[in-house]
Structure formats: structure tokens, C-alpha cells
Coordinates of C-alpha atoms in Angstrom, one line a residue:
M1 CA 74.4 80.6 97.3
Q2 CA 76.3 84.1 98.5
L3 CA 79.2 82.4 97.6
F4 CA 78.4 81.4 93.9
N5 CA 77.3 85.4 93.8
G6 CA 80.9 86.4 94.6
I7 CA 82.1 83.8 91.9
F8 CA 79.7 85.4 89.1
F9 CA 80.0 88.8 89.9
H10 CA 83.8 88.3 89.8
G11 CA 83.5 86.5 86.6
V12 CA 81.3 89.2 85.3
G13 CA 84.2 92.4 86.6
A14 CA 87.4 90.3 84.8
S15 CA 85.0 90.0 81.4
S16 CA 84.5 93.6 81.7
A17 CA 88.1 94.0 82.2
A18 CA 89.2 91.8 79.4
L19 CA 86.8 93.7 76.5
C20 CA 88.2 97.0 77.9
Y21 CA 90.8 97.5 75.7
T22 CA 88.5 96.8 72.0
P23 CA 87.1 100.0 71.7
E24 CA 91.0 101.7 71.3
K25 CA 91.4 99.6 68.1
K26 CA 88.5 102.3 66.4
V27 CA 90.5 105.7 68.0
R28 CA 91.4 107.1 65.6
G29 CA 93.9 110.5 65.1
W30 CA 94.7 110.3 69.1
S31 CA 98.2 109.9 70.6
W32 CA 98.2 107.1 73.5
Q33 CA 98.2 109.8 76.0
T34 CA 95.2 112.0 74.8
Y35 CA 93.1 108.3 74.6
W36 CA 94.5 107.2 77.7
L37 CA 93.8 110.3 79.9
A38 CA 90.8 110.6 78.2
Q39 CA 89.5 107.0 79.7
A40 CA 90.8 107.6 82.8
A41 CA 88.8 110.6 83.8
V42 CA 86.1 108.3 83.1
C43 CA 87.1 105.4 84.8
W44 CA 88.7 106.2 87.9
L45 CA 87.8 110.4 88.6
L46 CA 84.0 110.4 86.9
L47 CA 82.5 106.8 87.2
P48 CA 83.3 106.5 91.2
V49 CA 81.8 109.7 92.1
V50 CA 78.6 109.4 90.5
V51 CA 78.1 105.5 91.4
A52 CA 79.0 106.2 95.3
L53 CA 76.5 108.6 94.9
I54 CA 74.0 106.7 93.1
T55 CA 74.1 103.5 95.3
V56 CA 75.3 104.4 98.9
P57 CA 72.7 106.3 101.2
S58 CA 73.9 109.4 102.6
L59 CA 77.0 109.2 101.0
G60 CA 77.9 112.8 102.4
Q61 CA 77.4 111.4 106.1
V62 CA 79.8 108.3 105.3
L63 CA 82.6 110.3 104.1
K64 CA 82.0 113.1 107.3
E65 CA 82.6 110.2 109.2
A66 CA 85.0 108.0 108.0
P67 CA 88.7 108.0 109.9
R68 CA 91.0 110.3 108.0
A69 CA 93.7 107.9 108.1
A70 CA 91.8 105.2 106.2
M71 CA 91.1 107.8 102.7
I72 CA 94.9 109.0 102.8
Q73 CA 96.0 105.8 102.8
S74 CA 93.3 104.3 100.5
F75 CA 94.4 107.4 98.1
L76 CA 98.2 106.9 98.4
L77 CA 97.8 103.3 97.5
G78 CA 95.9 104.0 94.6
M79 CA 98.4 106.3 93.5
A80 CA 101.1 103.5 93.5
Y81 CA 98.5 101.5 91.7
G82 CA 98.4 103.7 89.3
V83 CA 102.5 104.0 88.9
G84 CA 102.5 100.1 88.1
G85 CA 100.0 100.8 85.7
T86 CA 101.8 103.2 84.0
A87 CA 105.1 100.7 84.2
F88 CA 102.6 98.0 82.6
G89 CA 101.9 100.0 79.9
M90 CA 105.6 101.0 79.1
A91 CA 106.9 97.2 79.4
I92 CA 104.6 96.2 76.3
R93 CA 106.7 98.8 74.7
Y94 CA 110.0 96.6 75.5
I95 CA 109.5 93.0 75.7
G96 CA 105.4 92.2 74.1
F97 CA 102.3 91.9 75.2
S98 CA 101.6 88.5 76.8
L99 CA 105.2 88.6 78.7
T100 CA 104.4 91.2 80.5
Y101 CA 100.6 90.0 81.1
A102 CA 102.2 86.7 82.5
V103 CA 105.1 88.9 84.8
S104 CA 102.9 91.5 86.0
V105 CA 99.5 90.0 86.7
G106 CA 100.9 86.5 87.9
L107 CA 103.4 89.3 90.8
S108 CA 100.3 90.6 91.4
C109 CA 98.3 87.7 91.6
V110 CA 100.3 86.5 94.3
L111 CA 101.8 89.4 96.0
G112 CA 97.9 90.8 96.5
T113 CA 96.5 87.7 97.8
L114 CA 98.7 86.4 100.4
I115 CA 100.4 90.0 101.7
P116 CA 97.1 90.8 102.8
P117 CA 96.8 87.9 105.5
I118 CA 100.8 87.5 106.1
M119 CA 100.4 91.8 107.5
D120 CA 97.1 90.8 109.5
G121 CA 98.9 87.9 111.0
S122 CA 95.8 85.3 109.7
I123 CA 98.2 83.5 107.2
S124 CA 98.9 80.7 109.8
T125 CA 94.8 80.1 110.8
V126 CA 94.5 80.2 107.1
I127 CA 96.5 77.4 106.4
N128 CA 95.5 75.3 109.2
S129 CA 91.5 76.8 109.1
S130 CA 88.9 74.5 106.7
G131 CA 89.3 75.1 103.4
G132 CA 92.8 77.4 103.5
N133 CA 95.1 75.0 102.1
W134 CA 92.7 74.4 99.0
I135 CA 92.7 78.2 98.6
L136 CA 96.8 78.4 98.7
T137 CA 96.7 75.6 95.7
G138 CA 94.5 77.5 93.9
V139 CA 96.5 81.0 93.9
F140 CA 99.7 78.8 93.0
L141 CA 97.9 77.0 90.2
G142 CA 96.1 80.4 88.5
A143 CA 100.6 81.8 89.1
V144 CA 101.1 78.8 86.9
G145 CA 98.1 78.7 84.7
I146 CA 99.2 82.8 83.9
A147 CA 102.5 82.1 84.2
F148 CA 101.2 79.0 80.5
C149 CA 99.7 81.7 78.6
G150 CA 102.5 84.3 79.0
V151 CA 104.6 81.3 76.8
A152 CA 101.8 80.7 75.0
G153 CA 101.9 84.6 73.8
R154 CA 105.6 84.8 73.9
M155 CA 105.7 81.5 71.2
K156 CA 102.6 83.1 69.3
E157 CA 104.6 87.1 69.0
K158 CA 108.0 85.1 67.9
A159 CA 106.1 83.1 65.3
L160 CA 103.9 85.9 63.9
S161 CA 106.0 88.8 64.1
G162 CA 109.6 88.0 65.8
A163 CA 111.8 89.5 68.5
Q164 CA 113.0 91.9 67.2
G165 CA 112.9 95.6 68.6
Y166 CA 112.5 93.8 72.5
S167 CA 115.1 94.5 75.1
F168 CA 114.1 92.1 77.9
K169 CA 117.0 94.6 80.0
K170 CA 114.4 97.3 80.3
G171 CA 111.2 95.1 80.1
L172 CA 111.3 92.6 83.0
P173 CA 112.1 95.6 86.0
L174 CA 109.2 97.1 84.4
C175 CA 107.4 94.3 84.6
I176 CA 108.0 93.6 88.0
V177 CA 107.8 97.0 89.0
A178 CA 104.2 96.8 87.8
G179 CA 103.3 93.2 89.7
I180 CA 104.0 94.6 92.4
L181 CA 102.9 98.0 92.5
S182 CA 99.0 96.6 90.8
A183 CA 98.4 94.8 93.7
F184 CA 98.3 97.8 95.8
Y185 CA 94.8 98.3 94.8
G186 CA 93.7 95.4 96.3
F187 CA 95.7 96.6 99.9
A188 CA 94.0 100.2 98.4
I189 CA 90.4 98.4 98.6
N190 CA 91.7 97.2 102.3
A191 CA 92.7 100.1 103.5
G192 CA 89.5 101.7 103.1
K193 CA 87.3 98.5 104.9
P194 CA 86.4 101.6 108.0
I195 CA 84.6 103.3 104.7
S196 CA 83.3 100.3 103.5
D197 CA 81.8 99.2 106.9
L198 CA 80.4 102.9 107.5
A199 CA 78.6 102.7 103.9
A200 CA 77.4 99.4 105.0
A201 CA 76.2 100.7 107.9
H202 CA 74.1 103.6 106.8
G203 CA 72.2 100.9 103.9
A204 CA 75.0 100.6 101.3
G205 CA 74.7 96.8 101.2
N206 CA 76.5 94.7 98.7
F207 CA 77.2 98.3 97.4
Q208 CA 79.6 99.5 99.8
V209 CA 83.2 99.1 98.1
N210 CA 81.8 102.4 95.6
A211 CA 82.6 104.6 98.6
V212 CA 85.8 103.9 98.9
Y213 CA 87.1 103.7 94.9
I214 CA 86.5 107.9 95.4
F215 CA 89.5 107.4 96.9
S216 CA 91.6 104.3 95.8
N217 CA 90.9 105.5 91.9
S218 CA 91.3 109.0 92.2
G219 CA 94.5 108.6 93.6
A220 CA 95.2 106.5 90.3
F221 CA 94.0 109.5 88.5
L222 CA 96.3 111.6 89.5
T223 CA 99.5 109.4 88.9
T224 CA 98.1 108.8 84.9
L225 CA 96.9 112.6 85.0
F226 CA 100.9 113.2 85.5
Y227 CA 102.3 111.0 83.8
T228 CA 100.1 111.7 80.4
L229 CA 100.0 116.0 81.0
N230 CA 104.2 115.1 81.1
L231 CA 103.7 113.1 77.3
H232 CA 101.6 116.2 75.7
R233 CA 103.8 118.8 76.9
K234 CA 106.9 116.9 75.1
H235 CA 105.1 116.0 71.9
R236 CA 102.5 119.1 71.9
T237 CA 99.5 117.1 71.6
F238 CA 97.4 118.9 74.0
G239 CA 94.9 120.6 71.0
E240 CA 93.9 116.4 70.0
Y241 CA 91.2 116.7 72.7
K242 CA 89.6 119.7 70.3
Q243 CA 90.8 118.3 66.8
V244 CA 92.4 115.6 64.8
V245 CA 93.5 115.1 61.5
V246 CA 91.0 112.0 60.6
S247 CA 87.8 113.6 59.5
G248 CA 84.3 113.1 61.6
A249 CA 87.3 111.3 64.1
L250 CA 86.5 113.5 67.2
I251 CA 83.4 112.2 68.5
T252 CA 84.3 108.6 67.9
N253 CA 87.4 108.5 70.0
Y254 CA 85.5 110.5 73.0
L255 CA 82.9 107.7 72.7
M256 CA 85.5 105.1 72.3
A257 CA 87.5 106.4 75.5
A258 CA 84.1 106.3 77.9
L259 CA 83.5 102.9 76.1
T260 CA 86.7 102.1 77.8
G261 CA 86.3 103.9 80.7
F262 CA 83.0 102.1 81.0
F263 CA 84.4 98.7 80.9
W264 CA 88.0 99.3 82.6
Y265 CA 85.4 100.4 85.8
G266 CA 83.0 97.7 85.9
Q267 CA 85.8 95.3 86.7
F268 CA 86.1 97.6 89.6
F269 CA 81.9 97.6 90.4
F270 CA 81.7 93.6 89.9
Y271 CA 84.9 93.1 92.1
G272 CA 83.4 94.7 95.2
L273 CA 80.5 92.8 94.8
G274 CA 82.1 90.0 94.4
H275 CA 84.2 91.0 97.3
V276 CA 81.2 91.0 99.5
N277 CA 80.1 88.0 99.0
L278 CA 82.9 85.5 99.6
G279 CA 82.6 85.8 103.3
K280 CA 85.8 84.1 105.8
Y281 CA 88.4 84.4 102.9
E282 CA 87.6 87.7 101.3
F283 CA 90.9 88.0 100.5
S284 CA 91.1 85.0 98.3
S285 CA 88.8 88.0 95.4
W286 CA 91.9 89.2 94.2
A287 CA 93.4 86.1 93.2
I288 CA 90.0 85.0 91.8
H289 CA 89.4 88.0 89.9
M290 CA 93.3 87.9 88.3
I291 CA 92.9 84.4 87.6
L292 CA 89.4 85.1 86.1
L293 CA 90.7 88.4 83.9
V294 CA 93.7 86.2 82.5
L295 CA 91.3 83.5 81.4
F296 CA 88.8 86.2 79.7
S297 CA 91.5 87.8 78.1
T298 CA 92.5 84.9 76.3
V299 CA 88.9 83.7 75.4
V300 CA 88.4 87.6 73.8
G301 CA 91.9 86.9 71.9
M302 CA 90.5 83.8 70.8
V303 CA 87.6 85.3 70.0
F304 CA 89.2 88.1 67.6
K305 CA 91.5 85.4 65.7
E306 CA 94.2 86.6 67.2
W307 CA 95.4 83.1 67.6
K308 CA 94.4 81.7 64.3
F309 CA 97.9 81.5 62.7
T310 CA 99.7 79.8 65.3
N311 CA 101.3 76.3 65.4
A312 CA 99.6 73.1 66.8
R313 CA 102.1 73.1 69.6
T314 CA 101.7 76.8 70.5
R315 CA 98.1 76.6 70.8
Q316 CA 98.6 73.1 72.8
V317 CA 100.2 75.4 75.6
L318 CA 97.3 77.6 75.6
I319 CA 94.8 75.1 76.5
S320 CA 97.0 73.5 78.5
A321 CA 96.7 76.9 80.6
L322 CA 92.9 77.5 80.5
L323 CA 92.8 74.7 81.7
I324 CA 95.0 75.4 85.1
L325 CA 93.3 78.5 85.3
L326 CA 89.9 77.0 85.4
L327 CA 91.1 74.3 87.6
S328 CA 92.3 76.9 90.1
V329 CA 89.2 78.9 90.1
I330 CA 87.5 75.5 90.9
L331 CA 89.9 75.2 93.8
L332 CA 89.5 78.5 95.0
T333 CA 86.0 77.9 94.7
Y334 CA 86.0 75.1 97.0
G335 CA 88.4 76.6 99.5
N336 CA 86.0 79.1 99.8
Y337 CA 83.0 76.6 100.4
I338 CA 84.6 74.3 102.7
G339 CA 85.5 77.5 104.5
G340 CA 82.2 78.7 104.9
S341 CA 80.6 75.6 105.9

């Protein structure tokens, strides 16, 4: 039952992440950097502190006892994750959302899942243990399914809008950087394990990882802050926080940014709950989360009729991708079940 709770929580977190970009459609009169910094302040700065205060008993004592090295490492790895997020946004401008998503999330899925057991020397144990091969097969199929989603998305973009304005020479390197650095968020959580262990000892239970988000998310916020402030300086858009050209839009913009931050933080919150419930193969959390994220993001796109005018071949590739992603989650779940029995 604990395993299925973990999968369920990962599903809720992935659903939250899949929805986090939808409020942006209602933002008017704000430049990208204004909206991005406003939502980042909610997601990466405000909510991690507020939720940790609510869910982690004796938080002050936990932070006092936590190893300094764990706090610094989690913070620095979070900064790297923030750089990856910025590279992701820049890559979209050059090669489109779908291909960026396929390359970046596919890399992040594989690297973020396999590097931790490789680094700590447990990968051979995983391969030779009960359920380990099922998990590795699930990770591989997940990467294949994500790639198929990228192919379907590229077909859609070419059919509906053409490929004008794309620069693969600029976009692909940014995708690779985004994929590698996005995986660092999983590393930040692993680096903060001494902190979450202390939180658990003080009675945090399944909410123990919330103590780590104070460091990993604030690191991501710092890099985001540097980048967006530079854009504000360059384009002279600081005034948008007080006034926008579109009448009555300012309050709506703040609400939409807050909602985006709430959804985005929701994926972290439920990721933590899913992570602590997987048990022996908790390293597979990152793969499960990434695969479900792509799966639900694609479904959200279908609900919003983004694939309505695509041809039959594109829809066939898309359905194939969804089936592969679903199969990969089943294999990952089964591998965890076998390994925990």
C-alpha cells in the first residue's frame, strides 16, 4: 500500500506541474521576466518556508542541528537547477516547446535517476537485485516515450506553423544544458537527506523533505532573480509591478503568477511525499515523476485542443508515445513492488 501511495503522490505532483503554465494565458501587459519573477517568488521562496513551518515540527531546531555541508550542497545544486530552467525557457525560443521538452526532460529523466546510484556505488546492487532490471527497463522506455512525444510535437509544430525562425544550432545545446542541469534538482534532494532525516527524527514523518526545499528552492530562486533582474534592467520593465498598460489587469496578473507558483510548488510538495514512500528504490522517484509529468502535460494539451488540427499520422505517434509512457510507469511500479516484497 505504501508503494501505491508513493505512485499516487507522484501522479498528483506531476499533474500539478502539468497545469502550472496554464494561468500564464490570462496574464496581460506583463513582460516574461515580470511574470516569471513573481511566480518564482511564490514557488521558490515563499511557499517552501511557509509549508516547512507548518509541516516540520521544531523546524528551528532541525535547521540548527542540520549539517552545514548538506545545506550548502542542496542550495548550490538548486542554483544549478535554476540555470537549467532558464536554459529550458531560452531553448523554446529557438526550437519550439515539444522538441525542447523531449530532449531536456528525456535527459533529465535518465541522468537524474541513474547518476545517484552510480555515484554511491549501488547501481550494481540494483541491477542484480529483485526488481532492479524492471526499473531500469522502465527508465529506458520512459526516455523512449518522451522522445516519441517530442517527435509528435515537432510534427504538430511543422504542420500548424512551419519551422520558420527555428535555430537548431542555438537551441540543441541549450536543451542539453537544460536537461543536464534540471536533473540537479534530484541531486539537491539527495544532498539534503541528512536534513530530511533530522526532520523525520523530530516528527515530520512523510513531510520530512519539506525541510530540504528551503535550501534547494531558494538556490533556484537566486539564479532566477539574477537573470530576471538583468532582463528588467535591459528592457526597463521594473515599473510593470506597479502599473500595466491594460486596464484592471494588475491584480489578475498577480493572482495568476501566485497560482502558477502554487501549482509549481505542488509538484515539489507531492514529489517529497512520493519519494519517501518508495522505500528501497527511492532513486526511481525522479524517473516516475518526469515520465508522469510528460504524460499529464500531453493529456492537458489534448484537453485544451492543442492537437485538434493535426493529421492522423501525428496523432498515431502521439498515442504510441502515451502508451509507451504508461507502460514505463507500470514497469517502474512493478519493479518497486518486486524489490520491496
